[in-house]
Amino acid sequence: MENRYFHPESLMMSFGYKPELSEGAIKCPIFQTSTFVFKSAEEGKAFFEVAYGQREKAPNEDLGLIYSRLNNPDLQILEERLCLWDGADECAVFESGMSAISTVMLEFLRPGDVLLYSKPVYGGTDHFINKVLPEYGIKGIGFTNTEDPDQIIENLKSLGLDKQLKMVYVETPANPTNALFDLESCKKIADYFTSDEKDVVVCVDNTYMGPLWQHPLKHGADLVIYSATKYIGGHSDLIAGAVLGHSKYMKRVRTLRTFLGNMAGPWTGWLLMRSLETLKVRMTQQAENAVKVAKFLQNHPKVEKVYYLGHLEPGTAQHAIFKKQLFSAGAMLSFDVKGGEKEAFTFLNSLKLIKLAVSLGSTESLAEHPATMTHSDVSAEDKAMIGITEKLIRISVGVEHYDDIIWDMEQALEKV
Ligand SMILES: *Cc1c(COP(=O)(O)O)cnc(C)c1O
């Protein structure tokens, strides 16, 4: 009975925080400060040696507080708490999901390198890979979940890209249709092209599943990335991002963050700590609500098709990945309304409780039209391939009473 392993949700209120350092305050205060006072010049010197990697930390040495671009208690405690869910060594919090993603890509890719990425990815990520990285001589090659990993390896070899491949970047489940990618296959591709001279880093954008429902590090990922704006923040009131993983890679991510200066501020860190206390209850309720909403949609005569992970057919490859990688079907779903843009827009304009907005994972349910909103930038060819049609509507299920969410959808579908 000496040592108990506490579940992450039991530690979200207290882990990493020492009340005695803050006048006994039960909650971590907002350390709204740019810089920290050293007790002595010697202490300042010692802190800098560790911060700049000139020496390793002593076994019981805490990283000294120097300056809020390097570290701040609100970020540091938040980062320690986030590690608990994914089982990561280290975490770095950023001022947005996009800054987390772009920092990781800039750190591990150099001119001439190639990045293999799953399609579809988040619109901002797609833009960064296809519009920004080429300006630095970095090339992105997309793959879909219908491609066989051995075939992808053969293709890369035949293109003579063995030496250039440095990163496999995956978003699973993919937005907005919930297409699943097998992370072990992605790891296999990365391992094939790993040599003594270079690593091939596997990065997974786990935003759709939050830290609760999928743990990519346990399936071969080196780094996990979140838009903390979504489930982690969960209240539609902040923008933030996070990267987690093994120390070997996180040291590099953290160092580039220090010099790009795109860490989150103390106020955002504090809000995220507050959000983490309810992460499990929020996400659990959202997933329960999604079961009911998906069932309602599936039986509705004006709905053609529902894309929901809880409805995957046993025996299919997608279902096998689901069983292997996910703990829940999640709370994101989409559906094809019978008709096209006109019918989809009538539905969206008729909603009374569910908000018409992009973003996801928040306490309130959100609905949007991927073809003209989040995915309007995707080429017509890719849209057709991925199934982003004019009749597709994406729903992020919130924590409201599910009867009210369903009532709202029912009355909106009646207007269609
Ligand atoms: C929202 C989102 C992002 C971008 O995050 P921001 O916090 O908006 O910068 C990246 N990936 C996915 C899957 C997202 O949903």
Short mmCIF file of C-alpha atoms and ligand atoms in Angstrom, two decimals:
data_model
loop_
_atom_site.label_atom_id
_atom_site.label_comp_id
_atom_site.label_asym_id
_atom_site.label_seq_id
_atom_site.Cartn_x
_atom_site.Cartn_y
_atom_site.Cartn_z
CA MET A 1 0.00 0.00 0.00
CA GLU A 2 3.06 2.26 -0.05
CA ASN A 3 3.11 3.43 -3.62
CA ARG A 4 0.00 3.83 -5.66
CA TYR A 5 -0.09 4.52 -9.34
CA PHE A 6 -2.61 7.35 -9.64
CA HIS A 7 -4.50 7.71 -12.90
CA PRO A 8 -3.74 10.90 -14.85
CA GLU A 9 -7.19 12.37 -14.09
CA SER A 10 -6.44 12.06 -10.37
CA LEU A 11 -3.24 14.05 -10.76
CA MET A 12 -4.52 16.92 -12.93
CA MET A 13 -5.36 19.09 -9.92
CA SER A 14 -2.01 18.88 -8.16
CA PHE A 15 0.82 17.21 -10.06
CA GLY A 16 4.07 19.16 -10.22
CA TYR A 17 2.83 22.05 -8.05
CA LYS A 18 4.27 22.83 -4.62
CA PRO A 19 1.87 25.03 -2.55
CA GLU A 20 4.66 25.92 -0.11
CA LEU A 21 6.40 27.87 -2.88
CA SER A 22 3.26 30.01 -3.40
CA GLU A 23 2.07 31.07 0.07
CA GLY A 24 0.12 27.81 0.42
CA ALA A 25 -2.24 28.66 -2.45
CA ILE A 26 -4.05 25.46 -3.42
CA LYS A 27 -3.96 26.43 -7.08
CA CYS A 28 -0.93 27.39 -9.08
CA PRO A 29 -1.02 31.21 -9.41
CA ILE A 30 -0.56 32.93 -12.77
CA PHE A 31 3.15 33.79 -12.87
CA GLN A 32 2.64 36.92 -14.92
CA THR A 33 6.30 37.78 -15.04
CA SER A 34 8.89 38.10 -17.78
CA THR A 35 11.99 37.39 -15.70
CA PHE A 36 13.01 35.72 -12.42
CA VAL A 37 15.33 37.01 -9.71
CA PHE A 38 18.42 34.88 -8.97
CA LYS A 39 19.49 34.41 -5.34
CA SER A 40 23.11 34.87 -6.35
CA ALA A 41 25.27 35.27 -9.43
CA GLU A 42 26.46 31.68 -8.92
CA GLU A 43 22.88 30.44 -9.08
CA GLY A 44 22.25 32.42 -12.30
CA LYS A 45 25.36 30.88 -13.82
CA ALA A 46 24.28 27.36 -12.81
CA PHE A 47 20.78 27.85 -14.27
CA PHE A 48 22.19 29.04 -17.60
CA GLU A 49 24.62 26.13 -17.85
CA VAL A 50 21.70 23.71 -17.77
CA ALA A 51 19.36 25.81 -19.92
CA TYR A 52 21.96 26.16 -22.68
CA GLY A 53 23.02 22.51 -22.52
CA GLN A 54 26.57 23.21 -21.29
CA ARG A 55 26.13 20.56 -18.60
CA GLU A 56 23.55 17.90 -17.68
CA LYS A 57 21.18 18.49 -14.76
CA ALA A 58 22.34 16.95 -11.47
CA PRO A 59 20.06 14.07 -10.32
CA ASN A 60 17.89 16.18 -7.99
CA GLU A 61 18.33 19.52 -9.67
CA ASP A 62 15.21 21.33 -10.91
CA LEU A 63 15.53 23.47 -14.00
CA GLY A 64 16.06 26.96 -12.59
CA LEU A 65 13.67 29.73 -13.53
CA ILE A 66 15.41 32.29 -15.74
CA TYR A 67 13.16 34.11 -18.18
CA SER A 68 9.64 33.32 -19.40
CA ARG A 69 10.69 32.61 -22.99
CA LEU A 70 12.75 29.70 -21.63
CA ASN A 71 10.43 28.55 -18.84
CA ASN A 72 7.68 29.73 -16.53
CA PRO A 73 5.98 27.73 -13.74
CA ASP A 74 2.57 27.81 -15.47
CA LEU A 75 4.03 26.23 -18.60
CA GLN A 76 6.37 23.88 -16.81
CA ILE A 77 3.70 22.38 -14.55
CA LEU A 78 1.27 22.17 -17.45
CA GLU A 79 3.89 20.33 -19.52
CA GLU A 80 4.54 17.83 -16.73
CA ARG A 81 0.80 17.15 -16.46
CA LEU A 82 0.36 16.70 -20.20
CA CYS A 83 3.13 14.07 -20.22
CA LEU A 84 1.06 11.86 -17.91
CA TRP A 85 -1.65 11.13 -20.47
CA ASP A 86 0.61 10.16 -23.37
CA GLY A 87 3.37 8.58 -21.33
CA ALA A 88 5.91 11.05 -22.76
CA ASP A 89 9.31 12.02 -21.35
CA GLU A 90 8.87 15.69 -22.11
CA CYS A 91 6.38 18.18 -23.46
CA ALA A 92 6.67 21.69 -24.90
CA VAL A 93 3.63 23.96 -25.10
CA PHE A 94 3.30 26.44 -27.95
CA GLU A 95 1.18 29.49 -28.68
CA SER A 96 -0.81 27.55 -31.31
CA GLY A 97 -1.11 24.11 -32.86
CA MET A 98 0.37 25.53 -36.05
CA SER A 99 3.42 26.86 -34.24
CA ALA A 100 3.92 23.38 -32.71
CA ILE A 101 3.67 21.77 -36.16
CA SER A 102 5.83 24.30 -38.01
CA THR A 103 8.52 24.25 -35.30
CA VAL A 104 8.76 20.44 -35.46
CA MET A 105 9.05 20.51 -39.26
CA LEU A 106 11.64 23.28 -39.26
CA GLU A 107 13.70 21.48 -36.63
CA PHE A 108 13.86 18.09 -38.34
CA LEU A 109 13.88 19.05 -42.04
CA ARG A 110 16.63 20.76 -44.04
CA PRO A 111 16.88 21.94 -47.67
CA GLY A 112 16.85 18.88 -49.94
CA ASP A 113 14.92 16.73 -47.45
CA VAL A 114 11.67 14.92 -48.12
CA LEU A 115 8.68 14.60 -45.83
CA LEU A 116 6.12 11.83 -46.28
CA TYR A 117 2.69 12.93 -45.05
CA SER A 118 -0.75 11.37 -44.75
CA LYS A 119 -3.61 12.82 -46.79
CA PRO A 120 -5.76 14.62 -45.84
CA VAL A 121 -4.04 16.72 -43.16
CA TYR A 122 -5.34 19.81 -41.40
CA GLY A 123 -5.63 22.74 -43.84
CA GLY A 124 -2.95 24.84 -42.13
CA THR A 125 -0.56 21.88 -42.11
CA ASP A 126 -1.27 21.23 -45.79
CA HIS A 127 -0.50 24.87 -46.56
CA PHE A 128 2.75 24.77 -44.59
CA ILE A 129 3.89 21.56 -46.33
CA ASN A 130 2.87 22.55 -49.86
CA LYS A 131 3.33 26.33 -49.89
CA VAL A 132 5.92 27.24 -47.24
CA LEU A 133 8.37 24.31 -47.03
CA PRO A 134 9.03 24.21 -50.82
CA GLU A 135 10.41 27.77 -50.46
CA TYR A 136 13.11 26.20 -48.28
CA GLY A 137 13.78 23.37 -50.72
CA ILE A 138 11.82 20.79 -48.71
CA LYS A 139 9.45 18.51 -50.58
CA GLY A 140 6.27 16.88 -49.22
CA ILE A 141 4.97 13.61 -50.66
CA GLY A 142 1.43 12.63 -49.68
CA PHE A 143 0.01 9.15 -49.14
CA THR A 144 -3.51 7.91 -48.42
CA ASN A 145 -4.70 5.10 -46.18
CA THR A 146 -5.49 2.94 -49.21
CA GLU A 147 -1.77 2.66 -50.10
CA ASP A 148 0.19 -0.37 -48.95
CA PRO A 149 3.32 0.47 -46.85
CA ASP A 150 5.53 -1.85 -48.93
CA GLN A 151 4.34 -0.08 -52.06
CA ILE A 152 5.13 3.31 -50.51
CA ILE A 153 8.66 2.07 -49.68
CA GLU A 154 9.11 0.82 -53.25
CA ASN A 155 7.87 4.12 -54.68
CA LEU A 156 10.26 6.17 -52.55
CA LYS A 157 13.14 3.88 -53.53
CA SER A 158 12.32 4.10 -57.22
CA LEU A 159 12.27 7.88 -56.90
CA GLY A 160 15.76 7.64 -55.37
CA LEU A 161 14.67 9.33 -52.15
CA ASP A 162 16.27 6.89 -49.65
CA LYS A 163 18.67 9.50 -48.29
CA GLN A 164 16.31 12.46 -48.39
CA LEU A 165 13.41 11.05 -46.39
CA LYS A 166 13.61 12.52 -42.87
CA MET A 167 10.07 12.57 -41.53
CA VAL A 168 6.80 10.64 -41.68
CA TYR A 169 3.96 12.91 -40.61
CA VAL A 170 0.56 11.38 -39.89
CA GLU A 171 -2.84 12.68 -38.90
CA THR A 172 -5.12 9.88 -37.73
CA PRO A 173 -8.13 9.83 -37.61
CA ALA A 174 -8.07 12.18 -40.58
CA ASN A 175 -10.24 15.24 -40.64
CA PRO A 176 -13.12 15.35 -41.69
CA THR A 177 -13.98 11.76 -42.66
CA ASN A 178 -12.33 9.84 -39.78
CA ALA A 179 -10.10 7.79 -42.13
CA LEU A 180 -7.63 5.80 -39.98
CA PHE A 181 -3.91 5.24 -40.66
CA ASP A 182 -1.97 2.35 -39.19
CA LEU A 183 0.85 3.84 -37.09
CA GLU A 184 2.88 0.61 -37.06
CA SER A 185 3.00 0.73 -40.86
CA CYS A 186 4.18 4.35 -40.70
CA LYS A 187 6.90 3.30 -38.26
CA LYS A 188 7.87 0.48 -40.62
CA ILE A 189 8.39 2.94 -43.46
CA ALA A 190 10.44 5.23 -41.19
CA ASP A 191 12.57 2.31 -39.95
CA TYR A 192 13.24 1.15 -43.49
CA PHE A 193 14.81 4.49 -44.37
CA THR A 194 16.62 4.99 -41.04
CA SER A 195 20.39 4.54 -41.22
CA ASP A 196 23.49 5.25 -39.16
CA GLU A 197 23.63 8.67 -40.77
CA LYS A 198 20.07 9.75 -40.18
CA ASP A 199 16.86 9.27 -38.23
CA VAL A 200 13.43 9.33 -39.84
CA VAL A 201 11.13 10.92 -37.27
CA VAL A 202 7.52 9.73 -37.02
CA CYS A 203 5.23 12.60 -35.96
CA VAL A 204 1.53 12.15 -35.23
CA ASP A 205 -1.04 14.94 -35.01
CA ASN A 206 -3.31 13.47 -32.32
CA THR A 207 -5.64 16.47 -32.04
CA TYR A 208 -8.75 14.54 -33.11
CA MET A 209 -8.40 11.98 -30.31
CA GLY A 210 -7.02 14.28 -27.63
CA PRO A 211 -4.62 12.75 -25.11
CA LEU A 212 -7.32 10.33 -23.91
CA TRP A 213 -8.32 8.12 -26.79
CA GLN A 214 -5.09 7.36 -28.66
CA HIS A 215 -1.48 7.18 -27.46
CA PRO A 216 0.70 7.27 -30.59
CA LEU A 217 3.99 7.02 -28.68
CA LYS A 218 2.99 3.46 -27.77
CA HIS A 219 2.55 2.60 -31.46
CA GLY A 220 5.92 3.76 -32.71
CA ALA A 221 5.55 7.55 -32.96
CA ASP A 222 8.54 9.67 -31.91
CA LEU A 223 6.58 12.87 -31.41
CA VAL A 224 2.92 13.60 -30.72
CA ILE A 225 1.49 16.97 -31.65
CA TYR A 226 -1.70 18.64 -30.47
CA SER A 227 -3.67 21.68 -31.27
CA ALA A 228 -4.41 22.33 -27.58
CA THR A 229 -7.04 24.77 -28.85
CA LYS A 230 -9.28 21.72 -29.30
CA TYR A 231 -9.99 19.03 -26.64
CA ILE A 232 -7.15 20.00 -24.29
CA GLY A 233 -8.33 23.62 -24.01
CA GLY A 234 -11.88 22.51 -24.67
CA HIS A 235 -13.77 25.76 -24.01
CA SER A 236 -13.30 27.71 -27.28
CA ASP A 237 -11.46 30.44 -25.40
CA LEU A 238 -7.79 30.03 -26.27
CA ILE A 239 -5.30 29.07 -28.99
CA ALA A 240 -2.39 26.78 -28.05
CA GLY A 241 -0.38 23.76 -29.16
CA ALA A 242 1.79 21.03 -27.65
CA VAL A 243 4.52 18.61 -28.72
CA LEU A 244 5.38 15.52 -26.66
CA GLY A 245 7.86 12.70 -26.99
CA HIS A 246 11.22 11.25 -26.11
CA SER A 247 13.84 13.55 -24.57
CA LYS A 248 16.22 12.92 -27.46
CA TYR A 249 13.90 14.76 -29.83
CA MET A 250 12.17 17.06 -27.36
CA LYS A 251 15.45 18.79 -26.43
CA ARG A 252 15.72 19.89 -30.07
CA VAL A 253 12.08 21.00 -30.25
CA ARG A 254 12.39 22.98 -27.02
CA THR A 255 15.61 24.67 -28.16
CA LEU A 256 14.07 25.83 -31.42
CA ARG A 257 11.03 27.06 -29.47
CA THR A 258 13.36 29.13 -27.29
CA PHE A 259 14.83 30.85 -30.34
CA LEU A 260 11.65 31.21 -32.38
CA GLY A 261 10.04 32.49 -29.17
CA ASN A 262 6.70 30.82 -29.88
CA MET A 263 6.01 29.40 -26.41
CA ALA A 264 2.60 30.02 -24.83
CA GLY A 265 2.35 32.73 -22.19
CA PRO A 266 1.58 32.16 -18.47
CA TRP A 267 -2.11 33.10 -18.80
CA THR A 268 -2.66 30.51 -21.54
CA GLY A 269 -0.72 27.99 -19.46
CA TRP A 270 -2.94 28.67 -16.48
CA LEU A 271 -6.14 28.33 -18.53
CA LEU A 272 -4.91 25.02 -19.93
CA MET A 273 -4.16 23.68 -16.44
CA ARG A 274 -7.70 24.56 -15.49
CA SER A 275 -8.95 22.76 -18.61
CA LEU A 276 -6.93 19.64 -17.84
CA GLU A 277 -8.79 19.14 -14.56
CA THR A 278 -11.97 18.33 -16.50
CA LEU A 279 -10.41 16.78 -19.60
CA LYS A 280 -11.49 13.25 -18.79
CA VAL A 281 -15.07 14.09 -17.77
CA ARG A 282 -15.57 16.38 -20.74
CA MET A 283 -14.22 13.96 -23.31
CA THR A 284 -16.02 10.99 -21.78
CA GLN A 285 -19.36 12.81 -21.92
CA GLN A 286 -18.67 14.02 -25.47
CA ALA A 287 -17.95 10.47 -26.64
CA GLU A 288 -21.11 9.18 -24.95
CA ASN A 289 -23.16 11.90 -26.62
CA ALA A 290 -21.57 11.07 -29.98
CA VAL A 291 -22.81 7.47 -29.76
CA LYS A 292 -26.41 8.74 -29.49
CA VAL A 293 -26.01 11.43 -32.15
CA ALA A 294 -24.45 8.98 -34.63
CA LYS A 295 -27.26 6.50 -34.06
CA PHE A 296 -29.88 9.19 -34.63
CA LEU A 297 -28.21 10.34 -37.87
CA GLN A 298 -27.82 6.83 -39.19
CA ASN A 299 -31.54 6.21 -38.98
CA HIS A 300 -32.61 9.54 -40.46
CA PRO A 301 -34.19 9.45 -43.95
CA LYS A 302 -32.51 12.72 -45.03
CA VAL A 303 -29.04 11.43 -44.17
CA GLU A 304 -27.18 9.44 -46.81
CA LYS A 305 -24.06 8.35 -44.96
CA VAL A 306 -22.52 8.79 -41.49
CA TYR A 307 -18.74 8.83 -40.93
CA TYR A 308 -18.34 7.71 -37.33
CA LEU A 309 -15.67 5.40 -35.92
CA GLY A 310 -18.21 3.56 -33.79
CA HIS A 311 -19.88 2.30 -36.98
CA LEU A 312 -16.86 0.62 -38.57
CA GLU A 313 -17.63 -2.82 -39.95
CA PRO A 314 -15.89 -5.63 -38.00
CA GLY A 315 -13.54 -7.60 -40.22
CA THR A 316 -12.44 -4.56 -42.25
CA ALA A 317 -8.89 -3.15 -42.22
CA GLN A 318 -10.18 0.13 -40.77
CA HIS A 319 -11.85 -1.72 -37.90
CA ALA A 320 -8.63 -3.62 -37.17
CA ILE A 321 -6.72 -0.31 -36.85
CA PHE A 322 -9.51 1.04 -34.66
CA LYS A 323 -9.24 -1.93 -32.30
CA LYS A 324 -5.47 -1.66 -32.16
CA GLN A 325 -5.01 2.10 -31.78
CA LEU A 326 -8.08 3.70 -30.25
CA PHE A 327 -9.78 3.53 -26.87
CA SER A 328 -12.93 5.27 -28.06
CA ALA A 329 -14.81 6.19 -31.22
CA GLY A 330 -14.36 9.81 -30.16
CA ALA A 331 -16.76 12.70 -30.53
CA MET A 332 -16.09 13.89 -34.07
CA LEU A 333 -18.39 12.72 -36.81
CA SER A 334 -19.54 13.84 -40.21
CA PHE A 335 -22.41 12.96 -42.48
CA ASP A 336 -23.66 13.37 -46.02
CA VAL A 337 -27.04 15.04 -46.12
CA LYS A 338 -29.18 13.99 -49.11
CA GLY A 339 -28.67 16.68 -51.76
CA GLY A 340 -25.75 19.09 -52.05
CA GLU A 341 -24.51 22.48 -50.85
CA LYS A 342 -28.02 23.98 -50.74
CA GLU A 343 -29.34 21.25 -48.42
CA ALA A 344 -26.19 21.32 -46.28
CA PHE A 345 -26.44 25.11 -45.89
CA THR A 346 -30.16 24.93 -45.03
CA PHE A 347 -29.31 22.46 -42.27
CA LEU A 348 -26.46 24.63 -40.93
CA ASN A 349 -28.53 27.83 -41.07
CA SER A 350 -31.43 26.19 -39.23
CA LEU A 351 -29.49 25.06 -36.15
CA LYS A 352 -30.59 26.72 -32.90
CA LEU A 353 -28.34 25.20 -30.22
CA ILE A 354 -25.36 23.84 -32.16
CA LYS A 355 -23.06 26.66 -33.23
CA LEU A 356 -22.05 27.16 -36.87
CA ALA A 357 -18.28 27.47 -36.46
CA VAL A 358 -15.02 25.74 -37.35
CA SER A 359 -12.77 24.27 -34.61
CA LEU A 360 -13.63 21.19 -32.57
CA GLY A 361 -13.40 19.46 -29.22
CA SER A 362 -15.11 22.20 -27.27
CA THR A 363 -17.84 22.00 -24.63
CA GLU A 364 -20.39 23.35 -27.09
CA SER A 365 -21.36 21.34 -30.15
CA LEU A 366 -20.11 22.83 -33.43
CA ALA A 367 -21.14 22.24 -37.04
CA GLU A 368 -19.43 23.29 -40.27
CA HIS A 369 -19.23 22.62 -44.02
CA PRO A 370 -15.73 21.25 -44.82
CA ALA A 371 -15.95 21.71 -48.63
CA THR A 372 -16.41 25.50 -48.37
CA MET A 373 -14.85 26.15 -44.96
CA THR A 374 -12.03 24.11 -43.32
CA HIS A 375 -11.12 22.27 -46.53
CA SER A 376 -11.93 24.92 -49.16
CA ASP A 377 -8.21 25.09 -50.02
CA VAL A 378 -7.97 21.35 -50.86
CA SER A 379 -7.71 20.68 -54.62
CA ALA A 380 -10.84 19.37 -56.36
CA GLU A 381 -9.01 16.14 -57.15
CA ASP A 382 -8.04 15.53 -53.51
CA LYS A 383 -11.53 16.48 -52.31
CA ALA A 384 -13.02 13.82 -54.58
CA MET A 385 -10.49 11.22 -53.49
CA ILE A 386 -10.98 11.88 -49.77
CA GLY A 387 -14.77 12.19 -49.94
CA ILE A 388 -15.14 15.88 -49.12
CA THR A 389 -18.33 16.56 -51.07
CA GLU A 390 -20.80 19.46 -51.05
CA LYS A 391 -23.23 17.38 -48.98
CA LEU A 392 -20.73 16.67 -46.19
CA ILE A 393 -21.31 18.27 -42.77
CA ARG A 394 -18.87 17.93 -39.87
CA ILE A 395 -20.05 17.86 -36.26
CA SER A 396 -18.00 18.23 -33.11
CA VAL A 397 -20.21 16.84 -30.36
CA GLY A 398 -20.19 18.83 -27.11
CA VAL A 399 -21.27 18.20 -23.52
CA GLU A 400 -24.89 19.40 -23.81
CA HIS A 401 -27.69 16.94 -23.05
CA TYR A 402 -27.73 14.60 -26.03
CA ASP A 403 -31.51 14.89 -26.35
CA ASP A 404 -31.08 18.62 -27.00
CA ILE A 405 -28.35 18.06 -29.61
CA ILE A 406 -30.52 15.49 -31.37
CA TRP A 407 -33.60 17.70 -31.14
CA ASP A 408 -31.67 20.52 -32.79
CA MET A 409 -30.46 18.29 -35.61
CA GLU A 410 -33.91 16.85 -36.12
CA GLN A 411 -35.59 20.23 -36.47
CA ALA A 412 -32.82 21.44 -38.81
CA LEU A 413 -33.09 18.31 -40.97
CA GLU A 414 -36.86 18.92 -41.22
CA LYS A 415 -36.15 22.26 -42.94
CA VAL A 416 -33.95 20.58 -45.57
C1 LIG B 1 -6.91 23.05 -35.32
C2 LIG B 1 -5.95 22.04 -35.77
C3 LIG B 1 -4.59 22.34 -35.97
C4 LIG B 1 -4.06 23.76 -35.82
O1 LIG B 1 -4.09 24.20 -34.51
P1 LIG B 1 -4.21 25.76 -34.08
O2 LIG B 1 -4.26 25.68 -32.60
O3 LIG B 1 -5.46 26.30 -34.71
O4 LIG B 1 -3.00 26.45 -34.60
C5 LIG B 1 -3.74 21.32 -36.34
N1 LIG B 1 -4.18 20.07 -36.51
C6 LIG B 1 -5.48 19.74 -36.33
C7 LIG B 1 -5.91 18.33 -36.55
C8 LIG B 1 -6.40 20.71 -35.96
O5 LIG B 1 -7.69 20.38 -35.80
#
